[in-house]
Amino acid sequence: MAAEAKGPFSIQNIPFGVISTSDDSTPRCATAIGNYAVDLVKYARSADLRGIQIDASPTLNAFAALPRTTRTEVRRKIQEDLEQGNVKDECFVLRRDCSPMSANKIPKNWFYAPSVYNARASSLVASPQPIRRPKGVFFLPGTDKEATYGPSQALDFELEMGYFVSKPVPYGEVLDIDNVKDHIFGFVLLNDWSARDLQLFEMTPLGPFHGKGFGTSISPWVVTLEALESFSCAPKTKQDPPPFEHLRWKDNTNGALDIKLSVELIRNGQSYKLATSNLKYLYWTPYQQLTHHAAAMCGMRTGDICGTGTISGDKVDPEGNKLELGCLYEATEGGFKVVTLEDGKTLKYLEDGDEIILSGWCGDEDSAKASVGFGDCRGTILPA
């Protein structure tokens, strides 16, 4: 069947959608092959998806939230099983017997301008002030139907940096990227704590609220741009398509900053190194971010702080484990997997009493020998 499938839903396609039928009105995730849909919930019961779960969810949100590499792996597995005839007959449904499928596209706007949301100053706290586990509304695990209110069950950190505005940009004016350095006072480490279950509940249709608003930690010392400029470098990623004119940096060799970063977890008195990263990995540099923020002529005031967003890289160890993921949501692939710590214990999200320590430095790979450092950004989770 798979080898003979023609038209838009051939074996080279494997699109994803949501189906329901007259026999089973429950919406569930599916893919299409030829004139058929493949019920992925039934398929996942017998397929070896390498630990990736496809729950009976009425939306593709959880699957779409997985890293692209993970989704690609699932897609290739589906293609292999279809070609080899390993998909059971019970999984196939004629597409004409299905309700219309809904598609989920990767947003193109990411590649044209920095993605931004406004935040608040009330819960911006300096390290080492603790963070209390937030309460909010979220769907119970494994369902998108039953909502509950209570303490977050998926508390996460985010490895970021923050930068403070120095020279203001008057309301009604824009910022020329050639002059952006004049408007940046300096940088701090920033942990934008995130309640992933609350965040996922809130994302449609307006975006994060309680999932992000309960706490953001910053390191207490602002390292000036002047101290960092000697560590200027080229960004790691080539921007494609090329940025719009207002975001175009003239000299790519100094468009980013080489700031080494690390994340450490303290749990029950034991220290675990969770990740390393580097500020230069950002797709959109801080210079571009601030310029674009001001492009709406909203004005920027002295003391305003901007966060870079999660800073992740693609380095892996010899076993293929990713070493540069800036949050647990990425490391656990949306909460579908666990992280195995060096002593064999596992981690999915943060527990009460856990402490997260972000560190940053420039120069030597050994932070103890660095000529410029940021100190620590620490925060301990308190019960709700």
Coordinates of C-alpha atoms in Angstrom, one line a residue, residues 8-377:
P8 CA 0.1 14.5 -2.2
F9 CA 0.2 11.9 0.6
S10 CA 2.9 9.6 -0.7
I11 CA 5.5 7.9 1.4
Q12 CA 7.7 11.0 0.9
N13 CA 5.2 13.2 2.6
I14 CA 3.9 11.8 5.9
P15 CA 1.9 14.8 7.1
F16 CA 0.3 15.0 10.5
G17 CA -3.2 15.9 11.5
V18 CA -6.2 15.1 13.8
I19 CA -9.0 12.7 12.8
S20 CA -12.3 11.4 14.1
T21 CA -14.7 8.9 12.5
S22 CA -18.3 7.9 12.8
D23 CA -17.2 4.8 14.7
D24 CA -15.1 6.8 17.1
S25 CA -15.8 10.5 17.4
T26 CA -12.8 11.0 19.7
P27 CA -10.2 13.3 18.0
R28 CA -6.8 11.7 17.8
C29 CA -3.5 12.3 16.0
A30 CA -2.9 10.7 12.6
T31 CA -0.8 10.7 9.5
A32 CA -2.0 10.2 5.9
I33 CA -0.7 7.8 3.3
G34 CA -2.5 7.6 -0.1
N35 CA -6.2 7.4 0.5
Y36 CA -5.8 6.3 4.1
A37 CA -5.2 7.9 7.4
V38 CA -3.1 6.0 10.0
D39 CA -4.4 6.3 13.6
L40 CA -1.2 7.1 15.4
V41 CA -2.6 6.2 18.8
K42 CA -3.3 2.7 17.7
Y43 CA 0.0 2.6 15.8
A44 CA 2.0 3.7 18.8
R45 CA 0.7 0.8 20.9
S46 CA 2.7 -1.7 18.9
A47 CA 5.4 0.3 17.2
D48 CA 8.9 0.8 18.7
L49 CA 9.0 4.6 18.9
R50 CA 12.2 4.6 21.1
G51 CA 10.4 5.8 24.2
I52 CA 8.4 8.6 22.5
Q53 CA 4.8 8.6 23.6
I54 CA 1.8 9.5 21.4
D55 CA -1.1 9.9 23.8
A56 CA -4.8 10.0 22.9
S57 CA -4.6 13.8 22.6
P58 CA -7.1 15.8 20.5
T59 CA -4.4 18.1 19.3
L60 CA -0.9 17.9 17.8
N61 CA 0.5 20.4 20.4
A62 CA 2.5 17.9 22.4
F63 CA 4.0 16.3 19.4
A64 CA 4.7 19.6 17.7
A65 CA 6.5 20.8 20.8
L66 CA 9.1 18.0 20.5
P67 CA 12.5 19.0 19.0
R68 CA 12.6 18.7 15.3
T69 CA 15.2 15.9 15.4
T70 CA 12.7 13.9 17.5
R71 CA 9.8 14.5 15.2
T72 CA 12.1 13.6 12.2
E73 CA 13.0 10.3 13.9
V74 CA 9.3 9.4 14.5
R75 CA 8.5 10.3 10.9
R76 CA 11.3 8.1 9.6
K77 CA 10.1 5.2 11.8
I78 CA 6.5 5.6 10.4
Q79 CA 7.9 5.5 6.8
E80 CA 10.0 2.4 7.5
D81 CA 7.0 0.5 9.1
L82 CA 4.7 1.5 6.2
E83 CA 7.2 0.4 3.6
Q84 CA 7.9 -2.9 5.4
G85 CA 4.2 -3.6 6.0
N86 CA 4.6 -3.5 9.8
V87 CA 1.5 -1.2 10.4
K88 CA -1.5 -3.3 11.5
D89 CA -4.7 -3.2 9.5
E90 CA -6.6 -1.8 12.5
C91 CA -4.6 1.4 12.2
F92 CA -5.8 2.3 8.7
V93 CA -8.9 4.4 8.1
L94 CA -10.2 5.6 4.7
R95 CA -9.6 9.3 4.7
R96 CA -13.0 9.9 3.2
D97 CA -14.5 8.5 6.4
C98 CA -12.6 11.0 8.5
S99 CA -13.4 14.5 9.6
P100 CA -11.1 17.1 8.0
M101 CA -7.6 16.9 9.2
S102 CA -5.9 19.9 10.8
A103 CA -2.2 20.7 10.0
N104 CA 0.4 22.3 12.1
K105 CA 3.1 24.3 10.4
I106 CA 6.4 25.5 11.7
P107 CA 6.0 29.3 12.1
K108 CA 8.0 31.1 9.4
N109 CA 8.1 34.3 11.4
W110 CA 10.9 32.9 13.6
F111 CA 13.4 33.4 10.7
Y112 CA 12.4 37.0 9.9
A113 CA 12.4 38.7 13.3
P114 CA 13.0 38.0 16.9
S115 CA 10.1 36.4 18.7
V116 CA 9.2 38.4 21.8
Y117 CA 6.6 38.8 24.5
N118 CA 6.4 41.5 27.1
A119 CA 6.9 40.6 30.8
R120 CA 6.8 42.3 34.2
A121 CA 9.2 43.7 36.7
S122 CA 7.3 42.7 39.9
S123 CA 8.8 39.2 40.0
L124 CA 12.3 40.0 38.8
V125 CA 14.5 38.9 41.7
A126 CA 18.2 38.9 42.3
S127 CA 20.1 35.8 43.1
P128 CA 20.1 33.9 45.5
Q129 CA 16.4 34.7 46.4
P130 CA 14.4 31.5 46.3
I131 CA 11.5 30.9 44.0
R132 CA 8.1 29.6 45.2
R133 CA 6.5 26.9 43.1
P134 CA 3.6 28.6 41.3
K135 CA -0.1 27.6 41.2
G136 CA -2.2 27.8 38.1
V137 CA -4.5 26.0 35.7
F138 CA -3.2 23.1 33.7
F139 CA -4.5 20.0 32.0
L140 CA -4.0 16.7 33.9
P141 CA -1.3 14.6 32.4
G142 CA -2.3 12.7 29.3
T143 CA -5.3 14.7 28.5
D144 CA -6.3 18.0 26.9
K145 CA -9.8 17.9 28.3
E146 CA -9.7 17.9 32.1
A147 CA -8.3 21.1 33.6
T148 CA -7.3 21.5 37.3
Y149 CA -6.0 24.3 39.5
G150 CA -3.0 23.7 41.7
P151 CA 0.8 23.7 42.1
S152 CA 2.7 23.3 38.8
Q153 CA 3.9 19.7 38.2
A154 CA 6.4 20.7 35.5
L155 CA 8.6 23.4 36.9
D156 CA 11.6 24.2 34.7
F157 CA 14.6 26.6 34.4
E158 CA 15.7 28.5 31.3
L159 CA 19.3 29.4 30.7
E160 CA 19.3 32.9 29.4
M161 CA 21.1 36.2 29.7
G162 CA 19.7 39.6 30.3
Y163 CA 20.9 43.0 29.2
F164 CA 20.0 46.4 30.7
V165 CA 19.2 49.5 28.6
S166 CA 21.4 52.4 29.3
K167 CA 20.7 55.3 27.0
P168 CA 16.9 55.5 26.5
V169 CA 15.2 55.5 23.2
P170 CA 12.5 58.2 23.2
Y171 CA 8.9 57.1 22.6
G172 CA 8.0 57.5 18.9
E173 CA 11.6 56.9 17.7
V174 CA 13.4 53.9 16.4
L175 CA 16.9 52.6 17.2
D176 CA 19.6 52.4 14.5
I177 CA 21.4 49.1 14.9
D178 CA 24.7 50.8 14.1
N179 CA 24.2 52.7 17.4
V180 CA 22.7 49.9 19.5
K181 CA 25.8 49.5 21.7
D182 CA 25.3 53.0 23.0
H183 CA 22.0 51.7 24.5
I184 CA 23.3 48.6 26.3
F185 CA 24.6 49.1 29.8
G186 CA 25.7 45.5 30.4
F187 CA 24.7 41.8 30.9
V188 CA 23.6 39.5 33.7
L189 CA 22.8 35.8 33.9
L190 CA 19.0 35.3 33.7
N191 CA 16.9 32.3 34.7
D192 CA 13.4 32.7 33.3
W193 CA 11.7 30.1 35.4
S194 CA 8.9 28.3 33.6
A195 CA 5.9 26.2 34.6
R196 CA 5.5 24.1 31.5
D197 CA 2.1 22.7 32.3
L198 CA 0.7 26.1 33.0
Q199 CA 2.4 27.5 29.9
L200 CA 1.0 24.9 27.6
F201 CA -2.5 25.5 28.9
E202 CA -2.1 29.2 28.3
M203 CA -0.3 29.2 24.9
T204 CA -3.5 29.1 22.9
P205 CA -4.6 31.6 21.9
L206 CA -2.7 34.4 23.7
G207 CA 0.5 33.0 25.1
P208 CA 2.2 32.5 28.5
F209 CA 0.9 34.2 31.6
H210 CA 1.2 32.4 35.0
G211 CA 3.5 29.9 33.3
K212 CA 6.2 32.6 33.0
G213 CA 5.1 35.4 35.3
F214 CA 5.9 34.0 38.8
G215 CA 9.7 34.5 38.8
T216 CA 12.8 35.5 36.9
S217 CA 16.2 35.4 38.6
I218 CA 19.2 37.5 37.6
S219 CA 22.8 37.5 38.8
P220 CA 23.4 40.5 41.0
W221 CA 26.3 42.0 39.1
V222 CA 25.9 43.7 35.7
V223 CA 29.0 43.1 33.5
T224 CA 29.4 46.1 31.3
L225 CA 29.5 45.9 27.5
E226 CA 32.9 47.5 27.6
A227 CA 34.2 44.6 29.6
L228 CA 32.8 42.2 27.1
E229 CA 33.6 43.8 23.8
S230 CA 37.1 42.1 23.6
F231 CA 35.2 38.8 23.5
S232 CA 33.2 39.8 20.4
C233 CA 32.9 37.1 17.7
A234 CA 30.8 35.9 14.8
P235 CA 27.4 34.3 15.6
K236 CA 27.4 30.6 15.2
T237 CA 24.4 30.4 13.0
K238 CA 24.0 32.0 9.6
Q239 CA 20.7 33.8 9.3
D240 CA 18.7 32.6 6.4
P241 CA 16.8 34.4 5.0
P242 CA 19.1 37.5 5.4
P243 CA 17.8 39.9 8.1
F244 CA 15.7 42.9 7.1
E245 CA 17.7 46.1 6.7
H246 CA 17.0 47.4 10.2
L247 CA 18.4 44.2 11.7
R248 CA 21.5 43.9 9.4
W249 CA 24.8 44.0 11.3
K250 CA 27.6 45.4 9.1
D251 CA 30.5 43.3 10.4
N252 CA 29.5 39.7 11.1
T253 CA 32.9 38.9 12.7
N254 CA 31.9 40.9 15.8
G255 CA 28.1 40.5 15.8
A256 CA 28.0 38.2 18.9
L257 CA 29.7 37.7 22.2
D258 CA 31.6 34.6 23.2
I259 CA 30.2 34.1 26.7
K260 CA 30.5 30.5 28.1
L261 CA 27.6 29.3 30.2
S262 CA 26.8 26.4 32.4
V263 CA 23.9 25.0 34.5
E264 CA 24.2 23.1 37.7
L265 CA 21.5 21.3 39.8
I266 CA 21.8 20.8 43.5
R267 CA 19.4 18.0 44.7
N268 CA 19.6 16.5 48.2
G269 CA 23.1 18.0 48.6
Q270 CA 24.4 16.3 45.4
S271 CA 25.7 18.5 42.6
Y272 CA 24.9 17.6 38.9
K273 CA 26.1 19.4 35.8
L274 CA 23.1 19.7 33.5
A275 CA 24.4 21.6 30.5
T276 CA 26.9 24.0 29.0
S277 CA 26.2 26.6 26.3
N278 CA 27.3 29.9 24.8
L279 CA 25.7 33.2 24.1
K280 CA 27.0 33.2 20.5
Y281 CA 24.6 30.3 19.8
L282 CA 21.6 32.6 19.7
Y283 CA 19.9 32.9 16.3
W284 CA 19.1 36.5 16.9
T285 CA 21.8 38.4 18.7
P286 CA 21.1 40.8 21.6
Y287 CA 22.0 43.7 19.3
Q288 CA 19.3 42.6 16.9
Q289 CA 16.8 41.9 19.7
L290 CA 17.0 45.3 21.2
T291 CA 16.9 47.0 17.8
H292 CA 13.8 45.1 16.9
H293 CA 12.1 45.7 20.3
A294 CA 12.5 49.5 19.7
A295 CA 11.4 49.2 16.1
A296 CA 7.7 49.6 17.1
M297 CA 8.6 53.1 18.5
C298 CA 7.5 51.9 22.0
G299 CA 10.5 53.7 23.5
M300 CA 13.0 52.1 25.8
R301 CA 13.9 53.5 29.3
T302 CA 17.1 53.4 31.2
G303 CA 17.0 50.3 33.5
D304 CA 14.7 48.3 31.2
I305 CA 15.9 44.7 31.0
C306 CA 15.5 42.3 28.0
G307 CA 16.0 38.5 28.2
T308 CA 17.7 36.7 25.3
G309 CA 15.5 33.6 25.3
T310 CA 16.8 30.1 26.0
I311 CA 20.4 29.6 24.9
S312 CA 20.9 26.1 23.6
G313 CA 23.5 24.4 21.4
D314 CA 23.9 21.2 19.5
K315 CA 27.0 19.6 21.0
V316 CA 26.7 15.9 21.8
D317 CA 28.8 13.3 23.7
P318 CA 30.1 10.1 22.1
E319 CA 26.8 8.3 23.0
G320 CA 24.8 11.0 21.2
N321 CA 23.5 12.7 24.4
K322 CA 22.9 16.4 23.9
L323 CA 25.0 18.5 26.2
E324 CA 24.0 22.1 25.4
L325 CA 20.2 22.2 26.1
G326 CA 19.2 25.3 28.0
C327 CA 16.1 23.9 29.7
L328 CA 14.5 20.7 30.9
Y329 CA 11.7 21.0 28.4
E330 CA 14.2 20.5 25.6
A331 CA 16.3 17.9 27.5
T332 CA 13.2 15.8 28.2
E333 CA 11.7 16.3 24.8
G334 CA 8.6 18.0 26.1
G335 CA 8.5 15.9 29.3
F336 CA 8.2 12.6 27.3
K337 CA 11.7 11.4 28.4
V338 CA 13.8 11.5 31.5
V339 CA 17.3 12.8 31.9
T340 CA 19.7 10.3 33.4
L341 CA 22.1 11.9 35.8
E342 CA 25.7 10.9 36.3
D343 CA 24.9 8.7 39.4
G344 CA 22.1 6.9 37.5
K345 CA 19.2 8.9 39.1
T346 CA 16.7 10.4 36.7
L347 CA 15.3 13.9 36.3
K348 CA 12.3 15.2 34.4
Y349 CA 11.3 18.5 36.1
L350 CA 12.3 20.3 39.3
E351 CA 11.3 19.2 42.7
D352 CA 10.8 21.3 45.9
G353 CA 14.2 22.0 47.4
D354 CA 16.1 21.8 44.1
E355 CA 18.6 24.6 43.5
I356 CA 19.6 25.7 40.0
I357 CA 22.9 27.6 39.5
L358 CA 23.7 29.4 36.3
S359 CA 27.3 30.4 35.7
G360 CA 28.9 32.5 32.9
W361 CA 32.4 33.6 32.0
C362 CA 34.6 34.7 29.1
G363 CA 38.1 33.5 28.1
D364 CA 39.5 30.2 29.4
E365 CA 37.4 27.1 29.1
D366 CA 38.0 26.7 32.9
S367 CA 35.7 29.2 34.6
A368 CA 38.1 29.4 37.5
K369 CA 40.7 30.9 35.2
A370 CA 38.4 33.3 33.4
S371 CA 39.3 36.9 33.2
V372 CA 35.7 38.1 33.1
G373 CA 32.9 36.3 34.9
F374 CA 29.3 36.9 36.0
G375 CA 29.3 35.1 39.3
D376 CA 26.3 32.8 39.9
C377 CA 22.6 33.1 39.4

